[in-house]
Amino acid sequence: MEAREKIVIIGGGFAGLQLAKSLNNKRKKVMVIDKVNHHMFQPLFYQVACGRIEPSNISFPFRKIFQRSRNIQFRLTEVQGIVPEQNKIITEEAEFTYDKLVIATGCKTNFFGNDKMESLTFGMKNTQEAIAIRNHILLTFEKLIIERKRSDDGNWNIVIVGSGPTGVELAGAFAEMKKDILPRDYPHMNFEDLKIILISSTEMPLAVMSEEAQEKSDQYLKELGVDFMKGEMVTDYDGDKVYMKSGKTIPSNNVIWAAGVTGNIIDGLNPEMIVRNRFKTDRFNRVLGYDNIFAIGDIAYMETPKYPTGHPQVANVAINQGTNLGKNILKKSEKDWKEYEYVDQGSMATIGKHRAVVDLPKFKFQGLLAWYFWMFLHLMLILSVRNKLAIFFNWMWSYINKDSSLRLIIIPNKKNDTEQ
């Protein structure tokens, strides 16, 4: 009997998971490697950060996902490098061989080389970072009520850098939290001094969306009381003040960085095949210069007639590339492989209750209908029925009561190094 081809997938995000599901219970040996043991639904991280849903509601253990699979294995470890000459990858604990290797490592927050900014601000690209934001913001108010510090020392300001969907959704959620939740939790504090500040290098929020979406999101931010600082570039942050290119400064101890992403590159491949921290691929997602190494999702840089500078780093691209590569791998001959091209299915963002913007290929709409559409689509994309129900219940409870009961401050205990 012919030996089954071994396919190793590094990364279990949207792209890697979709590829694995496409190969599930087929005549291939599949191994998924990730440094965390669960898949994360990133579009709802901002709701974890604001205490609206639990992290477990948008996190799905790989071993549970592949529980009934006959051909997919999972290994929890971090890949340190690739040795393409030996068809081998090196991890912290072991080495693994492959017949085909698929890199689906996604991306991380881009701090543009500013190490100080990286250490002092909060990114939001994984579950741990979302929980860290929630902990830090809630601890801020707990300290304020004890110390009674003045509002001009920066403890009150919540600053969000970047006005893409993540930044806009965070700003809207924190603005609603300021209005509806915090005054009830802290009845003796005056939250008029709490400022939600959104800093943008562009003139309008959601610059990648339509003019209608930009104008409406700008209106929604104003209605919610968010301070939108347009045309500003953040140059530095020292833990107390945000410094901007214009010379302006903002005092803040709570800065969230949502101003861009960069690929999670793995060492070992030809550096000439790296473009803007993404692996350059052909139309089949094969990394240029390699016969059996592929890259999909945010880490892949593919030039096509429609996208001559690469595809946008969004979930739809990742999912579709994973599906396309899976179908190609299952074909008997590479001559039958299908080239990939992204068909833009639209984009959307929500800016608080009853406020959302949706851009579809044929038409655009905003407001209440867009908000319901956003909720329905995101709910349908959640993997398990249990998690769908949990999120739906939390959303309905929050909708009716303008509240949630998930504002837990959970910080791991630090073990004493002297303990045996």
Tab-separated table of C-alpha atoms in Angstrom:
chain	number	residue	atom	x	y	z
A	1	MET	CA	0.000	0.000	0.000
A	2	GLU	CA	1.282	3.464	-0.902
A	3	ALA	CA	2.446	5.484	2.081
A	4	ARG	CA	0.189	8.419	2.894
A	5	GLU	CA	1.600	11.877	2.271
A	6	LYS	CA	2.471	13.751	5.482
A	7	ILE	CA	1.337	17.374	5.625
A	8	VAL	CA	2.437	19.602	8.496
A	9	ILE	CA	0.469	22.803	9.116
A	10	ILE	CA	2.113	25.441	11.312
A	11	GLY	CA	-0.589	27.573	12.864
A	12	GLY	CA	-4.249	26.948	13.673
A	13	GLY	CA	-5.764	30.316	12.834
A	14	PHE	CA	-8.451	30.826	10.202
A	15	ALA	CA	-6.212	29.640	7.338
A	16	GLY	CA	-4.567	26.662	9.052
A	17	LEU	CA	-7.793	25.408	10.610
A	18	GLN	CA	-9.686	25.673	7.320
A	19	LEU	CA	-6.968	23.710	5.524
A	20	ALA	CA	-7.012	21.014	8.220
A	21	LYS	CA	-10.794	20.725	7.991
A	22	SER	CA	-10.516	20.384	4.196
A	23	LEU	CA	-8.116	17.452	4.686
A	24	ASN	CA	-10.037	15.846	7.548
A	25	ASN	CA	-10.503	12.083	7.167
A	26	LYS	CA	-8.823	12.056	3.742
A	27	ARG	CA	-5.907	9.837	2.685
A	28	LYS	CA	-3.320	12.234	4.100
A	29	LYS	CA	-1.410	12.309	7.373
A	30	VAL	CA	-1.930	15.769	8.820
A	31	MET	CA	-0.213	17.377	11.782
A	32	VAL	CA	-1.231	20.782	13.117
A	33	ILE	CA	1.376	22.565	15.235
A	34	ASP	CA	0.584	25.650	17.300
A	35	LYS	CA	2.081	27.400	20.321
A	36	VAL	CA	-1.374	27.610	21.950
A	37	ASN	CA	-3.819	24.734	22.309
A	38	HIS	CA	-6.845	26.489	20.860
A	39	HIS	CA	-8.217	28.311	17.831
A	40	MET	CA	-9.259	31.916	18.556
A	41	PHE	CA	-12.067	33.878	16.905
A	42	GLN	CA	-10.195	37.159	16.633
A	43	PRO	CA	-13.033	39.463	15.446
A	44	LEU	CA	-14.574	39.305	18.928
A	45	PHE	CA	-11.418	39.911	20.970
A	46	TYR	CA	-12.569	43.466	21.616
A	47	GLN	CA	-15.639	42.112	23.446
A	48	VAL	CA	-13.389	40.046	25.709
A	49	ALA	CA	-11.318	43.168	26.394
A	50	CYS	CA	-14.470	45.053	27.393
A	51	GLY	CA	-15.870	42.270	29.573
A	52	ARG	CA	-18.829	41.472	27.321
A	53	ILE	CA	-18.051	37.820	26.637
A	54	GLU	CA	-15.824	35.198	28.212
A	55	PRO	CA	-12.589	34.155	26.448
A	56	SER	CA	-13.824	30.535	26.435
A	57	ASN	CA	-16.780	31.564	24.262
A	58	ILE	CA	-14.488	32.409	21.332
A	59	SER	CA	-11.724	29.863	21.980
A	60	PHE	CA	-11.884	26.296	20.677
A	61	PRO	CA	-9.390	23.603	21.812
A	62	PHE	CA	-7.749	21.888	18.844
A	63	ARG	CA	-8.025	18.468	20.440
A	64	LYS	CA	-11.783	18.963	20.762
A	65	ILE	CA	-12.057	20.154	17.139
A	66	PHE	CA	-10.133	17.118	15.851
A	67	GLN	CA	-11.544	14.657	18.376
A	68	ARG	CA	-13.325	12.556	15.751
A	69	SER	CA	-10.647	12.853	13.086
A	70	ARG	CA	-8.853	9.706	11.931
A	71	ASN	CA	-5.915	11.457	10.275
A	72	ILE	CA	-5.221	14.751	12.057
A	73	GLN	CA	-2.809	15.038	14.972
A	74	PHE	CA	-2.096	18.128	17.070
A	75	ARG	CA	1.171	19.119	18.746
A	76	LEU	CA	1.487	21.972	21.243
A	77	THR	CA	4.881	23.586	20.686
A	78	GLU	CA	6.489	26.639	19.115
A	79	VAL	CA	8.344	26.288	15.828
A	80	GLN	CA	11.834	27.768	15.937
A	81	GLY	CA	12.958	27.144	12.373
A	82	ILE	CA	12.631	25.253	9.103
A	83	VAL	CA	15.323	23.119	7.431
A	84	PRO	CA	13.945	22.860	3.871
A	85	GLU	CA	16.891	20.805	2.594
A	86	GLN	CA	15.931	18.017	5.012
A	87	ASN	CA	12.141	18.521	4.912
A	88	LYS	CA	12.284	19.151	8.635
A	89	ILE	CA	11.036	21.703	11.152
A	90	ILE	CA	12.605	22.365	14.530
A	91	THR	CA	10.484	23.129	17.592
A	92	GLU	CA	11.278	23.769	21.236
A	93	GLU	CA	10.750	20.118	22.169
A	94	ALA	CA	11.271	18.042	19.048
A	95	GLU	CA	11.891	17.860	15.316
A	96	PHE	CA	9.249	16.874	12.759
A	97	THR	CA	9.566	15.821	9.140
A	98	TYR	CA	7.102	16.541	6.353
A	99	ASP	CA	6.283	15.812	2.728
A	100	LYS	CA	4.455	19.113	2.383
A	101	LEU	CA	4.759	22.033	4.786
A	102	VAL	CA	2.122	24.751	5.101
A	103	ILE	CA	2.965	27.937	6.987
A	104	ALA	CA	-0.161	29.566	8.431
A	105	THR	CA	1.355	31.536	11.298
A	106	GLY	CA	-0.743	34.650	10.773
A	107	CYS	CA	0.339	38.016	12.058
A	108	LYS	CA	0.961	39.986	15.226
A	109	THR	CA	0.649	43.612	16.279
A	110	ASN	CA	3.063	45.869	14.415
A	111	PHE	CA	4.859	48.314	16.711
A	112	PHE	CA	7.095	49.475	13.845
A	113	GLY	CA	10.306	48.625	15.688
A	114	ASN	CA	9.509	50.683	18.792
A	115	ASP	CA	10.432	48.290	21.622
A	116	LYS	CA	9.362	50.724	24.329
A	117	MET	CA	5.936	51.111	22.760
A	118	GLU	CA	5.638	47.343	22.545
A	119	SER	CA	6.459	46.870	26.226
A	120	LEU	CA	4.198	49.651	27.548
A	121	THR	CA	1.092	49.455	25.351
A	122	PHE	CA	-1.391	46.653	24.791
A	123	GLY	CA	-1.837	44.803	21.517
A	124	MET	CA	-4.895	42.682	20.824
A	125	LYS	CA	-3.982	39.745	18.605
A	126	ASN	CA	-4.549	36.857	21.032
A	127	THR	CA	-6.671	35.837	23.997
A	128	GLN	CA	-4.003	36.687	26.560
A	129	GLU	CA	-3.693	40.255	25.291
A	130	ALA	CA	-7.469	40.763	25.332
A	131	ILE	CA	-7.638	39.533	28.938
A	132	ALA	CA	-4.678	41.757	29.858
A	133	ILE	CA	-6.557	44.813	28.546
A	134	ARG	CA	-9.642	43.900	30.571
A	135	ASN	CA	-7.580	43.385	33.728
A	136	HIS	CA	-5.637	46.612	33.316
A	137	ILE	CA	-8.657	48.841	32.601
A	138	LEU	CA	-10.668	47.438	35.527
A	139	LEU	CA	-7.685	47.672	37.889
A	140	THR	CA	-7.316	51.319	36.885
A	141	PHE	CA	-10.752	52.138	38.290
A	142	GLU	CA	-10.194	50.042	41.409
A	143	LYS	CA	-7.013	52.001	42.132
A	144	LEU	CA	-8.657	55.338	41.350
A	145	ILE	CA	-11.460	54.824	43.838
A	146	ILE	CA	-8.912	54.097	46.580
A	147	GLU	CA	-6.237	56.652	45.727
A	148	ARG	CA	-8.658	59.404	44.633
A	149	LYS	CA	-6.154	60.732	42.118
A	150	ARG	CA	-7.009	63.781	40.093
A	151	SER	CA	-8.395	63.196	36.624
A	152	ASP	CA	-5.653	65.161	34.861
A	153	ASP	CA	-2.873	62.711	35.656
A	154	GLY	CA	-3.780	60.373	32.800
A	155	ASN	CA	-5.330	57.540	34.769
A	156	TRP	CA	-8.719	58.320	33.285
A	157	ASN	CA	-7.805	58.495	29.612
A	158	ILE	CA	-8.229	55.364	27.507
A	159	VAL	CA	-6.247	55.885	24.311
A	160	ILE	CA	-6.671	53.646	21.263
A	161	VAL	CA	-4.145	54.050	18.446
A	162	GLY	CA	-5.481	53.067	15.024
A	163	SER	CA	-8.915	53.656	13.484
A	164	GLY	CA	-9.447	50.412	11.579
A	165	PRO	CA	-12.260	48.038	12.569
A	166	THR	CA	-10.483	46.922	15.775
A	167	GLY	CA	-9.843	50.465	16.987
A	168	VAL	CA	-13.316	51.728	16.109
A	169	GLU	CA	-15.072	48.750	17.715
A	170	LEU	CA	-12.996	49.088	20.888
A	171	ALA	CA	-13.705	52.816	21.115
A	172	GLY	CA	-17.444	52.250	20.735
A	173	ALA	CA	-17.499	49.472	23.334
A	174	PHE	CA	-15.541	51.485	25.902
A	175	ALA	CA	-17.773	54.521	25.290
A	176	GLU	CA	-20.860	52.437	26.044
A	177	MET	CA	-19.123	50.975	29.087
A	178	LYS	CA	-18.462	54.518	30.336
A	179	LYS	CA	-22.118	55.515	29.877
A	180	ASP	CA	-24.041	52.432	30.996
A	181	ILE	CA	-21.875	50.235	33.203
A	182	LEU	CA	-19.140	52.074	35.090
A	183	PRO	CA	-21.464	54.598	36.834
A	184	ARG	CA	-23.406	51.671	38.327
A	185	ASP	CA	-20.266	49.784	39.375
A	186	TYR	CA	-18.654	52.896	40.874
A	187	PRO	CA	-21.571	55.107	42.003
A	188	HIS	CA	-19.344	57.563	43.891
A	189	MET	CA	-17.106	58.372	40.940
A	190	ASN	CA	-17.737	61.031	38.308
A	191	PHE	CA	-17.014	59.551	34.889
A	192	GLU	CA	-17.367	62.816	33.004
A	193	ASP	CA	-13.592	63.093	33.213
A	194	LEU	CA	-13.111	59.696	31.513
A	195	LYS	CA	-12.073	60.284	27.902
A	196	ILE	CA	-12.083	57.642	25.191
A	197	ILE	CA	-9.534	58.895	22.645
A	198	LEU	CA	-9.109	57.357	19.197
A	199	ILE	CA	-5.933	58.443	17.380
A	200	SER	CA	-5.871	58.051	13.594
A	201	SER	CA	-3.252	58.777	10.946
A	202	THR	CA	-6.084	59.200	8.442
A	203	GLU	CA	-8.702	61.932	8.194
A	204	MET	CA	-11.620	59.535	8.703
A	205	PRO	CA	-12.131	56.292	10.618
A	206	LEU	CA	-12.351	52.988	8.712
A	207	ALA	CA	-10.253	54.358	5.850
A	208	VAL	CA	-10.352	51.008	3.987
A	209	MET	CA	-14.161	51.078	3.748
A	210	SER	CA	-16.526	53.190	1.622
A	211	GLU	CA	-17.056	56.922	2.074
A	212	GLU	CA	-20.543	56.222	3.388
A	213	ALA	CA	-19.143	53.882	6.048
A	214	GLN	CA	-16.444	56.370	7.004
A	215	GLU	CA	-18.879	59.263	7.371
A	216	LYS	CA	-21.374	57.204	9.351
A	217	SER	CA	-18.728	55.741	11.680
A	218	ASP	CA	-17.404	59.248	12.304
A	219	GLN	CA	-20.950	60.331	13.213
A	220	TYR	CA	-21.401	57.326	15.522
A	221	LEU	CA	-18.123	58.019	17.342
A	222	LYS	CA	-19.221	61.621	17.964
A	223	GLU	CA	-22.618	60.475	19.234
A	224	LEU	CA	-20.888	58.171	21.701
A	225	GLY	CA	-18.565	60.907	22.915
A	226	VAL	CA	-15.339	59.440	21.547
A	227	ASP	CA	-12.576	61.997	20.944
A	228	PHE	CA	-11.413	61.284	17.388
A	229	MET	CA	-7.971	62.742	16.703
A	230	LYS	CA	-7.487	62.656	12.940
A	231	GLY	CA	-4.282	63.046	10.955
A	232	GLU	CA	-2.089	62.298	13.963
A	233	MET	CA	0.962	60.024	14.093
A	234	VAL	CA	2.047	58.558	17.430
A	235	THR	CA	5.832	58.713	17.746
A	236	ASP	CA	6.435	57.556	21.324
A	237	TYR	CA	4.944	56.534	24.632
A	238	ASP	CA	6.722	56.496	28.001
A	239	GLY	CA	4.016	54.894	30.128
A	240	ASP	CA	2.562	58.250	31.202
A	241	LYS	CA	2.249	60.308	28.020
A	242	VAL	CA	1.525	59.633	24.362
A	243	TYR	CA	3.692	61.768	22.062
A	244	MET	CA	2.578	62.702	18.553
A	245	LYS	CA	4.337	64.022	15.467
A	246	SER	CA	2.383	67.274	15.676
A	247	GLY	CA	3.908	67.974	19.093
A	248	LYS	CA	0.726	67.210	21.007
A	249	THR	CA	0.802	64.937	24.027
A	250	ILE	CA	-1.909	62.991	25.840
A	251	PRO	CA	-1.544	61.801	29.440
A	252	SER	CA	-2.613	58.182	29.704
A	253	ASN	CA	-1.791	54.997	31.563
A	254	ASN	CA	-4.090	52.960	29.313
A	255	VAL	CA	-2.907	52.770	25.701
A	256	ILE	CA	-4.128	50.102	23.282
A	257	TRP	CA	-2.211	49.699	20.024
A	258	ALA	CA	-4.373	48.765	17.026
A	259	ALA	CA	-2.372	50.528	14.322
A	260	GLY	CA	-1.279	47.671	12.116
A	261	VAL	CA	-0.048	44.102	11.892
A	262	THR	CA	3.061	42.285	10.709
A	263	GLY	CA	3.630	38.655	9.752
A	264	ASN	CA	4.932	35.970	12.110
A	265	ILE	CA	7.961	34.965	10.046
A	266	ILE	CA	9.716	31.640	10.702
A	267	ASP	CA	13.472	31.409	10.131
A	268	GLY	CA	14.992	29.038	7.605
A	269	LEU	CA	13.614	30.072	4.225
A	270	ASN	CA	15.315	32.293	1.655
A	271	PRO	CA	15.032	35.890	2.975
A	272	GLU	CA	14.644	37.104	-0.603
A	273	MET	CA	11.228	35.434	-0.573
A	274	ILE	CA	10.031	37.725	2.244
A	275	VAL	CA	8.094	40.833	1.191
A	276	ARG	CA	6.856	43.185	3.919
A	277	ASN	CA	7.233	40.371	6.462
A	278	ARG	CA	5.183	37.923	4.386
A	279	PHE	CA	6.324	34.914	2.353
A	280	LYS	CA	6.043	35.516	-1.379
A	281	THR	CA	3.992	32.783	-3.061
A	282	ASP	CA	2.756	31.807	-6.481
A	283	ARG	CA	-0.941	31.591	-7.358
A	284	PHE	CA	-1.149	28.163	-5.688
A	285	ASN	CA	0.210	29.538	-2.380
A	286	ARG	CA	3.533	27.752	-2.934
A	287	VAL	CA	6.449	29.756	-1.508
A	288	LEU	CA	8.612	30.844	-4.434
A	289	GLY	CA	11.760	28.754	-4.772
A	290	TYR	CA	10.323	25.699	-2.963
A	291	ASP	CA	8.403	22.735	-4.366
A	292	ASN	CA	6.719	21.520	-1.186
A	293	ILE	CA	6.441	24.562	1.107
A	294	PHE	CA	3.299	26.702	1.100
A	295	ALA	CA	2.091	29.814	2.920
A	296	ILE	CA	-1.561	30.762	3.424
A	297	GLY	CA	-3.472	33.528	5.152
A	298	ASP	CA	-1.947	36.694	6.584
A	299	ILE	CA	1.600	35.375	6.210
A	300	ALA	CA	1.238	34.856	2.431
A	301	TYR	CA	2.122	37.567	-0.096
A	302	MET	CA	0.532	36.706	-3.441
A	303	GLU	CA	0.524	39.124	-6.365
A	304	THR	CA	-2.463	38.791	-8.708
A	305	PRO	CA	-3.985	41.032	-11.403
A	306	LYS	CA	-6.671	42.200	-8.971
A	307	TYR	CA	-4.240	42.561	-6.061
A	308	PRO	CA	-0.796	43.474	-7.466
A	309	THR	CA	0.501	44.395	-3.977
A	310	GLY	CA	-0.862	41.343	-2.188
A	311	HIS	CA	-4.225	40.445	-0.683
A	312	PRO	CA	-5.671	42.209	2.364
A	313	GLN	CA	-4.888	40.499	5.658
A	314	VAL	CA	-8.461	39.590	6.540
A	315	ALA	CA	-10.208	36.403	7.654
A	316	ASN	CA	-12.009	35.789	4.345
A	317	VAL	CA	-8.723	35.614	2.430
A	318	ALA	CA	-7.267	33.187	4.981
A	319	ILE	CA	-10.315	30.907	4.948
A	320	ASN	CA	-10.557	30.874	1.152
A	321	GLN	CA	-6.841	30.186	0.677
A	322	GLY	CA	-7.055	27.305	3.135
A	323	THR	CA	-10.021	25.853	1.262
A	324	ASN	CA	-8.406	26.267	-2.154
A	325	LEU	CA	-5.098	24.715	-1.101
A	326	GLY	CA	-6.927	21.798	0.538
A	327	LYS	CA	-8.830	21.053	-2.671
A	328	ASN	CA	-5.617	21.286	-4.703
A	329	ILE	CA	-3.693	18.923	-2.415
A	330	LEU	CA	-6.438	16.300	-2.726
A	331	LYS	CA	-6.294	16.304	-6.529
A	332	LYS	CA	-4.355	13.496	-8.197
A	333	SER	CA	-2.245	15.751	-10.386
A	334	GLU	CA	-0.870	19.245	-9.872
A	335	LYS	CA	-1.873	19.928	-13.477
A	336	ASP	CA	-5.450	20.115	-12.183
A	337	TRP	CA	-4.662	22.621	-9.449
A	338	LYS	CA	-6.700	25.813	-9.396
A	339	GLU	CA	-5.086	29.226	-8.993
A	340	TYR	CA	-6.307	31.409	-6.154
A	341	GLU	CA	-7.966	34.777	-6.545
A	342	TYR	CA	-9.796	36.628	-3.805
A	343	VAL	CA	-13.398	37.630	-4.395
A	344	ASP	CA	-14.095	40.507	-2.023
A	345	GLN	CA	-17.220	39.640	-0.054
A	346	GLY	CA	-17.327	42.983	1.718
A	347	SER	CA	-16.401	44.354	5.125
A	348	MET	CA	-18.168	45.579	8.231
A	349	ALA	CA	-17.679	47.097	11.656
A	350	THR	CA	-19.862	47.840	14.658
A	351	ILE	CA	-19.604	51.011	16.715
A	352	GLY	CA	-21.873	50.335	19.661
A	353	LYS	CA	-25.513	49.310	20.063
A	354	HIS	CA	-27.642	49.807	16.929
A	355	ARG	CA	-24.632	51.336	15.188
A	356	ALA	CA	-22.792	49.435	12.476
A	357	VAL	CA	-21.599	49.857	8.905
A	358	VAL	CA	-21.642	47.182	6.202
A	359	ASP	CA	-20.058	47.339	2.750
A	360	LEU	CA	-21.151	44.524	0.451
A	361	PRO	CA	-20.094	44.189	-3.206
A	362	LYS	CA	-23.535	45.224	-4.527
A	363	PHE	CA	-24.787	47.623	-1.860
A	364	LYS	CA	-23.955	49.360	1.414
A	365	PHE	CA	-26.028	50.028	4.501
A	366	GLN	CA	-25.626	51.386	8.015
A	367	GLY	CA	-27.463	51.656	11.304
A	368	LEU	CA	-29.830	49.170	12.971
A	369	LEU	CA	-30.086	46.720	10.041
A	370	ALA	CA	-26.296	46.693	9.663
A	371	TRP	CA	-25.953	46.022	13.399
A	372	TYR	CA	-28.272	42.998	13.242
A	373	PHE	CA	-26.480	41.782	10.118
A	374	TRP	CA	-23.091	42.095	11.869
A	375	MET	CA	-24.344	40.140	14.899
A	376	PHE	CA	-25.929	37.380	12.825
A	377	LEU	CA	-22.881	36.839	10.617
A	378	HIS	CA	-20.412	36.747	13.516
A	379	LEU	CA	-22.653	34.390	15.471
A	380	MET	CA	-22.852	32.002	12.511
A	381	LEU	CA	-19.050	31.964	12.184
A	382	ILE	CA	-18.596	30.728	15.768
A	383	LEU	CA	-17.595	27.054	15.630
A	384	SER	CA	-19.716	25.219	18.199
A	385	VAL	CA	-23.423	25.349	19.000
A	386	ARG	CA	-22.648	25.686	22.717
A	387	ASN	CA	-20.517	28.749	22.103
A	388	LYS	CA	-23.102	30.266	19.758
A	389	LEU	CA	-25.735	29.934	22.492
A	390	ALA	CA	-23.429	31.336	25.185
A	391	ILE	CA	-22.563	34.399	23.112
A	392	PHE	CA	-26.185	34.903	22.069
A	393	PHE	CA	-27.308	34.787	25.708
A	394	ASN	CA	-24.625	37.283	26.765
A	395	TRP	CA	-25.555	39.615	23.919
A	396	MET	CA	-29.272	39.467	24.748
A	397	TRP	CA	-28.623	40.031	28.452
A	398	SER	CA	-26.436	43.019	27.628
A	399	TYR	CA	-29.025	44.318	25.138
A	400	ILE	CA	-31.881	44.208	27.638
A	401	ASN	CA	-30.015	45.302	30.778
A	402	LYS	CA	-27.215	47.419	29.273
A	403	ASP	CA	-24.913	45.408	31.508
A	404	SER	CA	-22.825	42.261	31.738
A	405	SER	CA	-21.569	40.185	34.651
A	406	LEU	CA	-18.203	39.316	33.141
A	407	ARG	CA	-15.995	42.074	34.547
A	408	LEU	CA	-13.664	39.692	36.327
A	409	ILE	CA	-10.091	40.655	37.155
A	410	ILE	CA	-8.148	37.418	36.800
A	411	ILE	CA	-4.396	37.638	37.281
A	412	PRO	CA	-2.294	34.454	37.602
A	413	ASN	CA	-0.623	33.858	40.944
A	414	LYS	CA	3.140	34.309	40.997
A	415	LYS	CA	4.812	31.316	42.556
A	416	ASN	CA	7.562	31.909	45.049
A	417	ASP	CA	10.847	30.868	43.468
A	418	THR	CA	11.988	29.437	46.830
A	419	GLU	CA	9.084	26.988	46.982
A	420	GLN	CA	10.063	23.383	46.458
